[in-house]
Amino acid sequence: MTEPREDRIVAEDVHKAFGDNEVLKGVSFTVPRGTSTAIIGPSGSGKTTLLRALAALDKPDAGVIRVGGEDGVEVDFSKPVSNDQLRRYRAQSGFVFQSHNLFPHKTVLQNVTEGPVYVQKRPKDEAEADAVELLEQVGLAEKRDQYPFQLSGGQQQRVGIARALALKPKVVLFDEPTSALDPELVGEVLSVIKDLAVEGWTLVIVTHEIQFAKQVSDQVLFTDQGVILEKGPPAEVIGDPKEERTRQFLDRILNPL
Ligand SMILES: Nc1ncnc2c1ncn2[C@@H]1O[C@H](COP(=O)(O)OP(=O)(O)O)[C@@H](O)[C@H]1O
Ligand SMILES: [Mg+2]
């Protein structure tokens, strides 16, 4: 028997403008539970805006987005949204930023338990036990009592991932999680994300790491000028793109000289 398919994200006709700059011009897609979606596309095409809209870090101007599956939260952003609904909507997803944004004056362990203890009001010992497990998962158990400045960029980014997971989101959103890292540190972060995909987390990853997207994702969205120009499995969108603009973009990334 096949398991019932549940979409953890259903986004329909999402629009977002900054002033008269229309950045998202009607974006629709779904992300099935336990799958990874890579978002690729030229700089300025609206990838970050889309990810921040999904998380409601910036509210879209219009569009209906359901995050979290059957028990999740659906918001119609063309209508007024109550603060309570917005808070419940935001709690469905975790966000990993381009550069970590950890609290500099808190230890690694405190950074990971901050959200569960102060936002979710979970018991501190329980949150710590979970945090230790997450730190093991990202390979940083021995760094629990260190401060962010004592860690490499790759280690800081892995703490950022543990911190997002600690809130037990239904979906984890990554905005170019390796683009601020020195090249030799990229692999350790991608490897942690790959492990999450294998474990069955539902992930959406904006990335320029094309080989990673090809290996790890189930679906690739190619964004261009505020729309999804092409979407499908990586073997199609990356391996055999239909659109000329997708081909040009991939060619520029894969053959920069
Ligand atoms: N907070 C903002 N205020 C005004 N314009 C913005 C803001 N964020 C993004 N933009 C504009 O939206 C467009 C898309 O940006 P972005 O989503 O960051 O693209 P990408 O992540 O694909 O490089 C750009 O033209 C950018 O200048
Ligand atoms: Mg961006």
Coordinates of C-alpha atoms and ligand atoms in Angstrom, one line a residue:
M1 CA 0.0 0.0 0.0
T2 CA 1.3 3.4 -0.8
E3 CA 1.2 6.0 1.9
P4 CA -1.3 8.8 1.4
R5 CA 0.5 11.8 0.0
E6 CA 0.4 14.9 2.1
D7 CA 1.6 18.2 0.8
R8 CA 3.5 20.1 3.5
I9 CA 3.4 23.3 1.4
V10 CA 0.7 24.3 -1.0
A11 CA 1.4 27.8 -2.4
E12 CA -1.1 29.3 -4.9
D13 CA -0.6 32.4 -6.9
V14 CA 1.7 34.2 -4.5
H15 CA 2.4 37.9 -5.2
K16 CA 4.8 40.3 -3.6
A17 CA 5.9 43.8 -4.6
F18 CA 8.3 46.2 -3.0
G19 CA 6.9 49.6 -4.0
D20 CA 6.3 49.3 -7.8
N21 CA 8.9 46.5 -8.1
E22 CA 6.7 43.4 -8.7
V23 CA 9.0 40.7 -7.4
L24 CA 6.7 37.6 -7.2
K25 CA 4.2 37.6 -10.1
G26 CA 2.0 34.7 -9.2
V27 CA 4.0 31.7 -7.9
S28 CA 2.4 28.3 -7.3
F29 CA 3.9 25.0 -6.3
T30 CA 3.5 22.1 -3.8
V31 CA 6.1 20.3 -1.6
P32 CA 5.1 16.8 -0.6
R33 CA 5.9 15.6 2.9
G34 CA 9.4 14.1 3.3
T35 CA 10.7 15.5 0.0
S36 CA 13.3 18.2 -0.8
T37 CA 12.8 21.1 -3.2
A38 CA 15.7 23.0 -4.6
I39 CA 15.0 26.6 -5.8
I40 CA 17.6 27.8 -8.3
G41 CA 17.6 30.9 -10.5
P42 CA 19.5 34.1 -11.3
S43 CA 20.3 36.7 -8.7
G44 CA 17.4 39.0 -8.2
S45 CA 14.8 36.6 -9.5
G46 CA 12.9 36.5 -6.2
K47 CA 14.2 33.4 -4.5
T48 CA 14.8 35.0 -1.1
T49 CA 11.5 36.9 -1.4
L50 CA 9.7 33.7 -2.1
L51 CA 11.3 31.9 0.8
R52 CA 10.5 34.8 3.2
A53 CA 6.9 34.8 1.9
L54 CA 6.6 31.1 2.7
A55 CA 7.8 31.7 6.3
A56 CA 5.8 35.0 6.4
L57 CA 8.9 36.8 7.5
D58 CA 7.7 39.2 4.9
K59 CA 4.0 38.9 4.3
P60 CA 3.1 38.4 0.6
D61 CA 0.5 40.8 -0.9
A62 CA -1.7 38.0 -2.2
G63 CA -1.8 34.3 -2.5
V64 CA -3.0 31.4 -0.4
I65 CA -0.3 29.3 1.3
R66 CA -0.9 26.3 3.4
V67 CA 2.1 25.1 5.4
G68 CA 2.4 22.0 7.6
G69 CA 0.1 19.6 5.9
E70 CA -3.3 18.4 7.2
D71 CA -2.8 19.8 10.7
G72 CA -1.1 22.9 9.3
V73 CA -2.2 26.4 8.8
E74 CA -3.6 28.0 5.7
V75 CA -3.4 31.8 5.2
D76 CA -5.0 33.9 2.4
F77 CA -2.7 36.8 2.3
S78 CA -5.0 38.9 0.3
K79 CA -7.2 39.2 3.4
P80 CA -6.4 40.6 6.8
V81 CA -4.6 38.0 9.0
S82 CA -4.8 38.0 12.8
N83 CA -1.6 38.0 14.8
D84 CA -2.6 34.7 16.3
Q85 CA -3.1 33.1 12.9
L86 CA 0.2 34.5 11.7
R87 CA 2.0 33.2 14.7
R88 CA 0.6 29.7 14.2
Y89 CA 1.4 29.9 10.5
R90 CA 5.0 30.9 11.2
A91 CA 5.5 28.1 13.7
Q92 CA 5.0 25.5 10.9
S93 CA 8.4 26.3 9.3
G94 CA 12.0 26.8 10.4
F95 CA 14.4 29.1 8.6
V96 CA 18.1 28.8 8.0
F97 CA 19.6 32.1 6.9
Q98 CA 22.5 32.7 4.5
S99 CA 24.7 33.5 7.5
H100 CA 23.9 32.0 10.8
N101 CA 22.6 34.9 12.9
L102 CA 23.3 33.2 16.2
F103 CA 23.2 35.0 19.5
P104 CA 26.9 36.0 20.1
H105 CA 26.6 36.1 23.9
K106 CA 25.0 32.7 24.2
T107 CA 26.7 29.3 24.1
V108 CA 25.9 26.8 21.3
L109 CA 23.6 24.9 23.6
Q110 CA 21.8 28.1 24.7
N111 CA 21.4 29.1 21.1
V112 CA 19.6 25.9 20.3
T113 CA 17.4 25.9 23.5
E114 CA 16.5 29.6 23.3
G115 CA 13.4 29.1 21.0
P116 CA 12.0 25.9 22.6
V117 CA 12.4 27.4 26.2
Y118 CA 11.4 31.1 25.7
V119 CA 9.1 30.9 22.7
Q120 CA 7.6 27.5 23.0
K121 CA 7.7 27.5 26.9
R122 CA 9.0 23.9 26.9
P123 CA 10.7 22.6 30.1
K124 CA 14.4 23.5 30.1
D125 CA 15.7 20.0 30.8
E126 CA 13.6 18.5 28.0
A127 CA 14.8 21.2 25.6
E128 CA 18.4 20.6 26.6
A129 CA 18.1 16.9 26.1
D130 CA 16.7 17.5 22.6
A131 CA 19.3 20.1 21.8
V132 CA 22.1 17.7 22.7
E133 CA 20.7 15.2 20.3
L134 CA 20.4 17.8 17.6
L135 CA 24.0 18.9 18.2
E136 CA 25.1 15.3 17.8
Q137 CA 23.2 15.0 14.6
V138 CA 25.0 18.0 13.1
G139 CA 28.3 16.8 14.5
L140 CA 28.8 19.4 17.2
A141 CA 28.0 17.8 20.5
E142 CA 31.5 18.6 21.9
K143 CA 31.0 22.3 21.1
R144 CA 27.9 22.8 23.3
D145 CA 29.5 25.1 25.8
Q146 CA 31.5 27.2 23.3
Y147 CA 30.4 30.6 21.9
P148 CA 29.8 31.3 18.2
F149 CA 33.0 33.3 17.8
Q150 CA 34.9 30.1 18.8
L151 CA 33.5 28.2 15.8
S152 CA 34.2 28.1 12.1
G153 CA 31.7 29.5 9.7
G154 CA 30.6 25.9 8.8
Q155 CA 30.2 25.0 12.4
Q156 CA 28.2 28.2 13.1
Q157 CA 25.9 27.3 10.1
R158 CA 25.4 23.8 11.5
V159 CA 24.3 25.3 14.8
G160 CA 21.9 27.5 12.9
I161 CA 20.4 24.3 11.4
A162 CA 20.2 22.7 14.8
R163 CA 18.5 25.8 16.1
A164 CA 15.9 25.7 13.3
L165 CA 15.2 22.0 13.9
A166 CA 14.8 22.5 17.7
L167 CA 11.4 24.2 17.1
K168 CA 10.2 21.0 15.5
P169 CA 9.0 22.6 12.3
K170 CA 7.0 20.7 9.7
V171 CA 9.2 22.3 6.9
V172 CA 12.7 23.7 7.0
L173 CA 13.5 26.5 4.6
F174 CA 17.2 27.3 3.7
D175 CA 18.2 30.5 2.0
E176 CA 21.6 29.9 0.3
P177 CA 22.9 28.1 3.4
T178 CA 26.5 27.8 2.1
S179 CA 27.0 30.9 0.0
A180 CA 28.7 32.9 2.8
L181 CA 31.2 30.1 3.6
D182 CA 34.7 29.5 2.5
P183 CA 34.7 26.8 -0.1
E184 CA 36.3 24.2 2.1
L185 CA 33.5 24.5 4.6
V186 CA 30.6 24.1 2.1
G187 CA 30.7 20.3 2.1
E188 CA 30.2 19.8 5.9
V189 CA 27.0 21.9 5.7
L190 CA 25.6 20.3 2.6
S191 CA 26.3 16.9 4.1
V192 CA 24.2 17.8 7.2
I193 CA 21.4 18.9 4.9
K194 CA 21.6 15.8 2.9
D195 CA 21.3 13.7 6.1
L196 CA 18.1 15.6 6.9
A197 CA 16.7 14.8 3.5
V198 CA 17.5 11.1 3.9
E199 CA 15.9 11.1 7.4
G200 CA 12.6 12.3 5.8
W201 CA 12.5 16.0 6.8
T202 CA 10.6 18.2 4.3
L203 CA 13.1 20.8 3.0
V204 CA 13.1 23.8 0.7
I205 CA 16.6 24.9 -0.2
V206 CA 17.6 28.0 -2.3
T207 CA 21.0 27.1 -3.6
H208 CA 23.6 27.7 -6.3
E209 CA 25.1 24.3 -5.5
I210 CA 23.8 22.6 -8.7
Q211 CA 25.4 19.2 -8.1
F212 CA 23.9 19.1 -4.6
A213 CA 20.5 20.1 -5.9
K214 CA 20.8 17.3 -8.5
Q215 CA 21.7 14.7 -6.0
V216 CA 19.5 15.6 -3.0
S217 CA 16.3 17.2 -4.3
D218 CA 13.2 15.5 -5.5
Q219 CA 12.0 18.7 -7.2
V220 CA 13.7 21.7 -8.7
L221 CA 12.0 25.1 -9.2
F222 CA 13.8 27.4 -11.6
T223 CA 12.8 31.0 -10.9
D224 CA 13.2 33.8 -13.3
Q225 CA 11.9 37.4 -13.2
G226 CA 9.4 36.6 -10.5
V227 CA 7.8 33.4 -11.9
I228 CA 8.7 29.7 -11.7
L229 CA 9.7 29.3 -15.3
E230 CA 10.4 25.5 -15.0
K231 CA 9.7 22.9 -12.4
G232 CA 10.2 19.2 -12.2
P233 CA 12.6 16.4 -11.1
P234 CA 16.3 17.4 -11.1
A235 CA 16.9 15.0 -14.0
E236 CA 14.7 17.2 -16.1
V237 CA 15.2 20.7 -14.9
I238 CA 18.9 20.4 -14.4
G239 CA 19.7 17.4 -16.6
D240 CA 17.6 18.3 -19.6
P241 CA 16.1 21.7 -19.2
K242 CA 13.2 22.7 -21.6
E243 CA 13.6 26.4 -21.3
E244 CA 16.3 28.4 -23.0
R245 CA 16.7 30.6 -19.9
T246 CA 17.2 27.6 -17.7
R247 CA 19.9 26.3 -20.0
Q248 CA 21.7 29.7 -20.1
F249 CA 21.6 30.0 -16.3
L250 CA 22.9 26.4 -15.7
D251 CA 25.6 27.0 -18.4
R252 CA 26.8 30.2 -16.6
I253 CA 27.0 28.4 -13.3
L254 CA 28.6 25.2 -14.5
N255 CA 31.0 26.9 -16.9
P256 CA 31.9 30.2 -15.4
L257 CA 34.8 30.9 -17.6
Ligands
LIG1 N1 13.2 44.3 1.5 C1 13.2 44.7 0.2 N2 12.9 46.0 -0.1 C2 12.9 46.4 -1.4 N3 13.2 45.6 -2.5 C3 13.6 44.3 -2.2 C4 13.6 43.8 -0.8 N4 14.0 42.5 -0.9 C5 14.2 42.2 -2.2 N5 13.9 43.3 -3.0 C6 14.0 43.3 -4.4 O1 13.4 42.1 -4.9 C7 14.0 41.6 -6.0 C8 14.3 40.1 -5.8 O2 15.2 40.0 -4.7 P1 15.5 38.6 -4.0 O3 14.2 37.9 -3.6 O4 16.5 38.9 -2.9 O5 16.2 37.8 -5.2 P2 17.2 36.6 -5.1 O6 17.2 36.0 -3.7 O7 16.7 35.6 -6.2 O8 18.5 37.1 -5.5 C9 15.3 42.5 -6.2 O9 15.0 43.4 -7.3 C10 15.4 43.2 -4.9 O10 16.0 44.4 -5.1
MG2 MG 18.6 35.6 -2.3

